[in-house]
Amino acid sequence: MEGWEKVFISNKEFAETIHGEMGCVTCHGGNGQAEDKEEAHQGIRREPIAAEACDQCHTDVHNDATSLHSTLRGYDTVIRDRSSEETWQIIKEEAFPNHCESCHTSCGQCHVSRPTSTGAGLAAGHEFKKIPPMNLTCTGCHGSRVDMEYKGKNEGIPGDLHWNQQGMPCFKCHTKDEMHYNLGFEENHRYDGPQMPGCQTAECHADITDDGSVEGHDKTHLSTMACETCHAAEYKHCYSCHVQKSDEGVPYFKIEPSVMGVKIGYNPIQSEERPWKWVVLRHVP
């Protein structure tokens, strides 16, 4: 998108919506009384702070800022456990702000615009979408792995049957409670708490019980193996990702070619909610 296209509000109807009537300053700050451009933009915020803007009306999503979708919590603990104190300081001060944090989401990056990591820009003239458009938001960040695997875009590998047979969008399984962190438990990494989405807890596969009425789905299998252990197709594994800065100070990264495959192994984080001995694993840098 051209620079002007990213911010141009082309739909006049927006001014008549609830958000349009609130005016720019209510969410973005700045000086609405100033006639000078520089003065008007003093204190302006590109990304409104949810606690100050959104939460005033949307009290049911006030936990969003502490969700994994926003914090990426879990990556920091894993990387720190594998780093020396000296290396960790560099990662925390350089790598995270320059690379990892570019994927952090705000309310607007799902409901108003394309994600910053894909170049940003209003998705539909500042119109607020209650249900984010999957192809502009979800797959903007989760495109190289999830989108290609789910939709069968990797050559010779079938897509997920939820997409092939039903055309199910992301939010059919990944609910607003998961995205907005209305879960009722503390979430420190992606494997905390019950599996989300859960094949049986979502009542989609309620007929799968451990009585063996469905072949291969007896108590032994269901208690020791996650569903994906048998039902997964090949998926992407990434290797040797290194983040750096150019001589001009521009952040960039290098990564080896990815490999497709299925890896079955011991469950590294067994819990009461995830008791299985066998799960599928993904190699990531």
CSV table of C-alpha atoms in Angstrom, one decimal:
chain,number,residue,atom,x,y,z
A,1,MET,CA,0.0,0.0,0.0
A,2,GLU,CA,1.1,3.6,-0.7
A,3,GLY,CA,1.7,5.7,2.5
A,4,TRP,CA,-1.4,7.8,2.0
A,5,GLU,CA,-3.6,4.7,1.4
A,6,LYS,CA,-2.6,3.3,4.9
A,7,VAL,CA,-4.2,6.3,6.7
A,8,PHE,CA,-6.8,7.7,4.2
A,9,ILE,CA,-10.4,7.4,5.5
A,10,SER,CA,-12.3,7.1,2.3
A,11,ASN,CA,-15.7,6.0,3.7
A,12,LYS,CA,-17.7,9.1,4.7
A,13,GLU,CA,-20.1,6.9,6.6
A,14,PHE,CA,-17.5,6.4,9.3
A,15,ALA,CA,-18.1,9.9,10.7
A,16,GLU,CA,-21.7,8.8,11.6
A,17,THR,CA,-20.6,5.7,13.5
A,18,ILE,CA,-20.2,5.6,17.3
A,19,HIS,CA,-16.4,5.7,16.9
A,20,GLY,CA,-16.5,8.4,14.3
A,21,GLU,CA,-18.7,10.7,16.5
A,22,MET,CA,-16.1,10.3,19.3
A,23,GLY,CA,-13.5,12.1,17.2
A,24,CYS,CA,-9.8,11.4,16.6
A,25,VAL,CA,-8.5,13.0,19.8
A,26,THR,CA,-10.6,10.7,22.1
A,27,CYS,CA,-8.5,7.7,21.2
A,28,HIS,CA,-5.4,9.0,19.5
A,29,GLY,CA,-4.7,12.1,21.7
A,30,GLY,CA,-3.2,15.3,20.2
A,31,ASN,CA,-4.7,18.8,20.2
A,32,GLY,CA,-8.0,18.9,18.4
A,33,GLN,CA,-8.2,22.7,18.8
A,34,ALA,CA,-4.9,23.5,17.1
A,35,GLU,CA,-4.8,24.8,13.6
A,36,ASP,CA,-1.1,24.2,13.1
A,37,LYS,CA,-0.2,20.6,12.0
A,38,GLU,CA,2.8,20.2,14.3
A,39,GLU,CA,0.9,21.5,17.3
A,40,ALA,CA,-2.1,19.4,16.6
A,41,HIS,CA,0.0,16.3,16.5
A,42,GLN,CA,1.7,16.9,19.8
A,43,GLY,CA,1.2,13.8,22.1
A,44,ILE,CA,-0.6,11.9,19.3
A,45,ARG,CA,-0.6,8.1,19.7
A,46,ARG,CA,-0.6,5.9,16.6
A,47,GLU,CA,-1.9,2.9,18.7
A,48,PRO,CA,-4.4,4.0,21.3
A,49,ILE,CA,-3.8,2.5,24.7
A,50,ALA,CA,-6.6,0.1,25.4
A,51,ALA,CA,-6.8,0.9,29.1
A,52,GLU,CA,-7.4,4.6,28.3
A,53,ALA,CA,-9.5,4.3,25.1
A,54,CYS,CA,-11.1,1.0,24.5
A,55,ASP,CA,-11.8,-0.1,28.1
A,56,GLN,CA,-14.1,2.9,28.7
A,57,CYS,CA,-16.7,1.2,26.6
A,58,HIS,CA,-15.5,-2.4,26.1
A,59,THR,CA,-15.1,-3.5,29.7
A,60,ASP,CA,-15.3,-7.1,28.7
A,61,VAL,CA,-12.0,-7.1,27.0
A,62,HIS,CA,-9.9,-5.1,29.5
A,63,ASN,CA,-7.5,-8.1,30.0
A,64,ASP,CA,-6.3,-8.0,26.4
A,65,ALA,CA,-3.1,-6.3,27.2
A,66,THR,CA,-2.0,-9.2,29.4
A,67,SER,CA,-3.0,-11.9,26.9
A,68,LEU,CA,-0.4,-14.1,25.2
A,69,HIS,CA,-1.7,-12.5,21.9
A,70,SER,CA,-0.3,-9.2,23.2
A,71,THR,CA,2.7,-10.1,25.4
A,72,LEU,CA,4.1,-13.3,23.6
A,73,ARG,CA,4.8,-14.4,27.2
A,74,GLY,CA,6.7,-17.7,27.2
A,75,TYR,CA,9.2,-16.8,24.5
A,76,ASP,CA,11.2,-14.7,27.0
A,77,THR,CA,11.4,-17.5,29.6
A,78,VAL,CA,12.4,-20.1,27.1
A,79,ILE,CA,15.1,-17.9,25.6
A,80,ARG,CA,16.4,-16.8,29.0
A,81,ASP,CA,16.8,-20.4,30.2
A,82,ARG,CA,19.0,-21.0,27.2
A,83,SER,CA,21.1,-17.8,27.4
A,84,SER,CA,23.9,-16.5,29.6
A,85,GLU,CA,23.2,-13.4,31.6
A,86,GLU,CA,25.3,-11.4,29.2
A,87,THR,CA,23.6,-12.7,26.1
A,88,TRP,CA,20.2,-12.3,27.7
A,89,GLN,CA,20.7,-8.6,28.3
A,90,ILE,CA,21.5,-8.1,24.6
A,91,ILE,CA,18.4,-10.1,23.6
A,92,LYS,CA,16.2,-8.2,26.0
A,93,GLU,CA,17.4,-4.8,25.0
A,94,GLU,CA,18.0,-5.4,21.2
A,95,ALA,CA,16.3,-8.5,19.8
A,96,PHE,CA,13.0,-8.3,21.5
A,97,PRO,CA,12.2,-4.6,20.8
A,98,ASN,CA,13.5,-4.8,17.2
A,99,HIS,CA,12.0,-8.1,16.2
A,100,CYS,CA,9.8,-10.0,18.6
A,101,GLU,CA,7.7,-7.0,19.8
A,102,SER,CA,6.8,-6.1,16.2
A,103,CYS,CA,4.3,-9.0,16.4
A,104,HIS,CA,2.5,-7.8,19.5
A,105,THR,CA,-1.1,-6.9,18.8
A,106,SER,CA,-3.2,-4.0,19.9
A,107,CYS,CA,-7.0,-3.8,19.7
A,108,GLY,CA,-6.7,-1.8,16.4
A,109,GLN,CA,-4.3,-4.2,14.7
A,110,CYS,CA,-7.1,-6.8,14.6
A,111,HIS,CA,-10.3,-4.7,14.5
A,112,VAL,CA,-9.2,-1.7,12.4
A,113,SER,CA,-6.0,-2.1,10.5
A,114,ARG,CA,-3.5,-4.6,9.1
A,115,PRO,CA,-0.8,-5.7,11.6
A,116,THR,CA,2.3,-3.5,11.9
A,117,SER,CA,4.5,-6.6,11.0
A,118,THR,CA,2.9,-6.6,7.6
A,119,GLY,CA,3.3,-2.9,6.9
A,120,ALA,CA,0.1,-1.7,8.7
A,121,GLY,CA,-2.6,0.4,7.1
A,122,LEU,CA,-6.3,0.7,7.6
A,123,ALA,CA,-8.2,-2.4,6.5
A,124,ALA,CA,-11.4,-0.7,5.5
A,125,GLY,CA,-11.2,3.1,5.9
A,126,HIS,CA,-11.0,3.0,9.7
A,127,GLU,CA,-14.2,0.9,9.9
A,128,PHE,CA,-14.2,-1.2,13.1
A,129,LYS,CA,-14.7,-4.9,12.4
A,130,LYS,CA,-16.3,-6.8,15.3
A,131,ILE,CA,-15.0,-10.0,13.7
A,132,PRO,CA,-11.5,-9.3,12.3
A,133,PRO,CA,-11.1,-10.1,8.6
A,134,MET,CA,-9.1,-13.4,8.7
A,135,ASN,CA,-7.1,-12.8,5.5
A,136,LEU,CA,-6.0,-9.3,6.5
A,137,THR,CA,-5.3,-9.8,10.1
A,138,CYS,CA,-4.8,-13.4,11.4
A,139,THR,CA,-2.9,-14.6,8.4
A,140,GLY,CA,-0.9,-11.4,8.2
A,141,CYS,CA,1.0,-12.5,11.2
A,142,HIS,CA,0.4,-16.2,11.1
A,143,GLY,CA,0.9,-16.6,7.3
A,144,SER,CA,4.1,-18.4,6.6
A,145,ARG,CA,3.3,-21.4,8.8
A,146,VAL,CA,-0.3,-21.5,10.0
A,147,ASP,CA,-2.0,-20.1,6.9
A,148,MET,CA,-0.1,-22.2,4.4
A,149,GLU,CA,-0.5,-25.4,6.5
A,150,TYR,CA,-4.2,-24.8,7.3
A,151,LYS,CA,-5.2,-24.0,3.7
A,152,GLY,CA,-3.0,-26.6,2.0
A,153,LYS,CA,-0.7,-24.1,0.2
A,154,ASN,CA,2.4,-26.2,0.7
A,155,GLU,CA,3.0,-28.3,-2.4
A,156,GLY,CA,1.9,-31.9,-2.1
A,157,ILE,CA,0.5,-31.5,1.4
A,158,PRO,CA,-3.2,-31.4,1.9
A,159,GLY,CA,-4.9,-28.6,3.9
A,160,ASP,CA,-6.7,-29.1,7.2
A,161,LEU,CA,-10.1,-30.8,6.8
A,162,HIS,CA,-11.7,-28.0,8.9
A,163,TRP,CA,-10.8,-25.7,6.0
A,164,ASN,CA,-11.1,-28.1,3.1
A,165,GLN,CA,-14.5,-29.4,4.1
A,166,GLN,CA,-16.1,-26.6,6.1
A,167,GLY,CA,-14.1,-23.4,5.2
A,168,MET,CA,-13.9,-22.6,8.9
A,169,PRO,CA,-12.2,-19.3,9.8
A,170,CYS,CA,-9.8,-19.0,12.7
A,171,PHE,CA,-12.3,-17.5,15.1
A,172,LYS,CA,-14.5,-20.6,14.9
A,173,CYS,CA,-12.0,-22.3,17.2
A,174,HIS,CA,-9.9,-19.5,18.6
A,175,THR,CA,-12.6,-17.6,20.5
A,176,LYS,CA,-12.7,-14.0,21.7
A,177,ASP,CA,-12.1,-15.2,25.2
A,178,GLU,CA,-8.8,-16.7,24.2
A,179,MET,CA,-7.8,-13.6,22.3
A,180,HIS,CA,-9.0,-11.2,25.0
A,181,TYR,CA,-7.7,-13.3,27.9
A,182,ASN,CA,-11.0,-13.9,29.6
A,183,LEU,CA,-10.0,-17.4,30.7
A,184,GLY,CA,-10.1,-17.4,34.4
A,185,PHE,CA,-6.6,-18.6,35.0
A,186,GLU,CA,-3.1,-17.2,34.8
A,187,GLU,CA,-1.4,-17.9,31.4
A,188,ASN,CA,2.4,-17.7,31.4
A,189,HIS,CA,2.9,-19.7,28.2
A,190,ARG,CA,0.8,-21.2,25.4
A,191,TYR,CA,0.6,-24.6,27.1
A,192,ASP,CA,-0.9,-23.3,30.4
A,193,GLY,CA,-4.4,-24.3,31.2
A,194,PRO,CA,-6.8,-26.5,29.1
A,195,GLN,CA,-5.9,-27.0,25.5
A,196,MET,CA,-7.3,-24.2,23.3
A,197,PRO,CA,-9.0,-24.9,21.1
A,198,GLY,CA,-10.0,-28.3,22.5
A,199,CYS,CA,-11.3,-30.9,20.1
A,200,GLN,CA,-13.8,-32.3,22.6
A,201,THR,CA,-14.3,-29.4,24.9
A,202,ALA,CA,-15.6,-27.3,22.0
A,203,GLU,CA,-18.4,-29.9,21.7
A,204,CYS,CA,-17.5,-30.4,18.0
A,205,HIS,CA,-16.4,-34.0,18.6
A,206,ALA,CA,-18.5,-34.9,21.6
A,207,ASP,CA,-19.1,-38.4,20.2
A,208,ILE,CA,-15.4,-39.2,20.8
A,209,THR,CA,-15.3,-41.0,24.1
A,210,ASP,CA,-12.9,-43.5,25.7
A,211,ASP,CA,-15.4,-46.4,25.4
A,212,GLY,CA,-13.9,-47.5,22.1
A,213,SER,CA,-17.1,-46.9,20.1
A,214,VAL,CA,-15.0,-45.2,17.5
A,215,GLU,CA,-12.2,-47.4,16.3
A,216,GLY,CA,-8.8,-46.4,17.7
A,217,HIS,CA,-10.3,-44.0,20.2
A,218,ASP,CA,-10.2,-46.2,23.3
A,219,LYS,CA,-9.1,-45.1,26.8
A,220,THR,CA,-5.4,-46.1,26.2
A,221,HIS,CA,-5.1,-43.9,23.1
A,222,LEU,CA,-7.1,-40.9,24.4
A,223,SER,CA,-5.2,-40.8,27.7
A,224,THR,CA,-1.7,-41.1,26.3
A,225,MET,CA,-1.8,-39.4,22.9
A,226,ALA,CA,-3.0,-35.9,21.9
A,227,CYS,CA,-5.4,-35.9,18.9
A,228,GLU,CA,-2.8,-34.4,16.6
A,229,THR,CA,-0.4,-37.3,17.1
A,230,CYS,CA,-2.5,-39.3,14.7
A,231,HIS,CA,-4.4,-36.6,12.8
A,232,ALA,CA,-1.7,-34.1,11.9
A,233,ALA,CA,-0.4,-33.6,8.4
A,234,GLU,CA,3.2,-32.4,7.6
A,235,TYR,CA,4.0,-29.0,9.0
A,236,LYS,CA,6.8,-26.5,8.8
A,237,HIS,CA,10.0,-26.6,11.0
A,238,CYS,CA,12.3,-23.6,11.1
A,239,TYR,CA,16.1,-23.6,11.8
A,240,SER,CA,18.9,-21.2,12.7
A,241,CYS,CA,17.1,-17.8,12.9
A,242,HIS,CA,19.6,-15.0,13.7
A,243,VAL,CA,18.6,-11.4,14.3
A,244,GLN,CA,21.2,-8.7,13.6
A,245,LYS,CA,21.6,-5.0,12.7
A,246,SER,CA,23.1,-3.6,9.5
A,247,ASP,CA,26.0,-1.1,9.6
A,248,GLU,CA,23.3,1.6,9.3
A,249,GLY,CA,21.5,0.2,12.4
A,250,VAL,CA,18.6,-1.4,10.5
A,251,PRO,CA,17.3,-4.6,12.2
A,252,TYR,CA,17.2,-7.7,10.0
A,253,PHE,CA,17.2,-11.5,10.4
A,254,LYS,CA,18.6,-14.5,8.5
A,255,ILE,CA,17.1,-18.0,8.6
A,256,GLU,CA,17.9,-21.3,7.0
A,257,PRO,CA,15.3,-23.0,4.6
A,258,SER,CA,12.4,-24.5,6.5
A,259,VAL,CA,11.6,-28.3,6.4
A,260,MET,CA,8.2,-30.0,6.2
A,261,GLY,CA,7.5,-33.0,8.4
A,262,VAL,CA,5.7,-34.5,11.4
A,263,LYS,CA,7.6,-34.9,14.6
A,264,ILE,CA,6.1,-37.1,17.4
A,265,GLY,CA,7.8,-37.1,20.8
A,266,TYR,CA,7.4,-37.0,24.5
A,267,ASN,CA,5.2,-34.3,25.9
A,268,PRO,CA,7.7,-31.8,27.4
A,269,ILE,CA,5.1,-30.0,29.6
A,270,GLN,CA,2.7,-32.5,31.0
A,271,SER,CA,-0.1,-31.2,33.2
A,272,GLU,CA,-3.4,-32.1,34.5
A,273,GLU,CA,-5.1,-30.5,31.5
A,274,ARG,CA,-2.6,-31.9,29.1
A,275,PRO,CA,-1.7,-35.4,30.5
A,276,TRP,CA,-0.7,-37.1,27.2
A,277,LYS,CA,2.6,-38.9,27.0
A,278,TRP,CA,2.9,-38.4,23.2
A,279,VAL,CA,2.4,-35.1,21.3
A,280,VAL,CA,3.5,-33.5,18.0
A,281,LEU,CA,6.4,-31.1,18.3
A,282,ARG,CA,7.6,-28.3,16.1
A,283,HIS,CA,11.3,-27.3,15.7
A,284,VAL,CA,11.7,-23.5,15.9
A,285,PRO,CA,14.9,-21.4,16.0
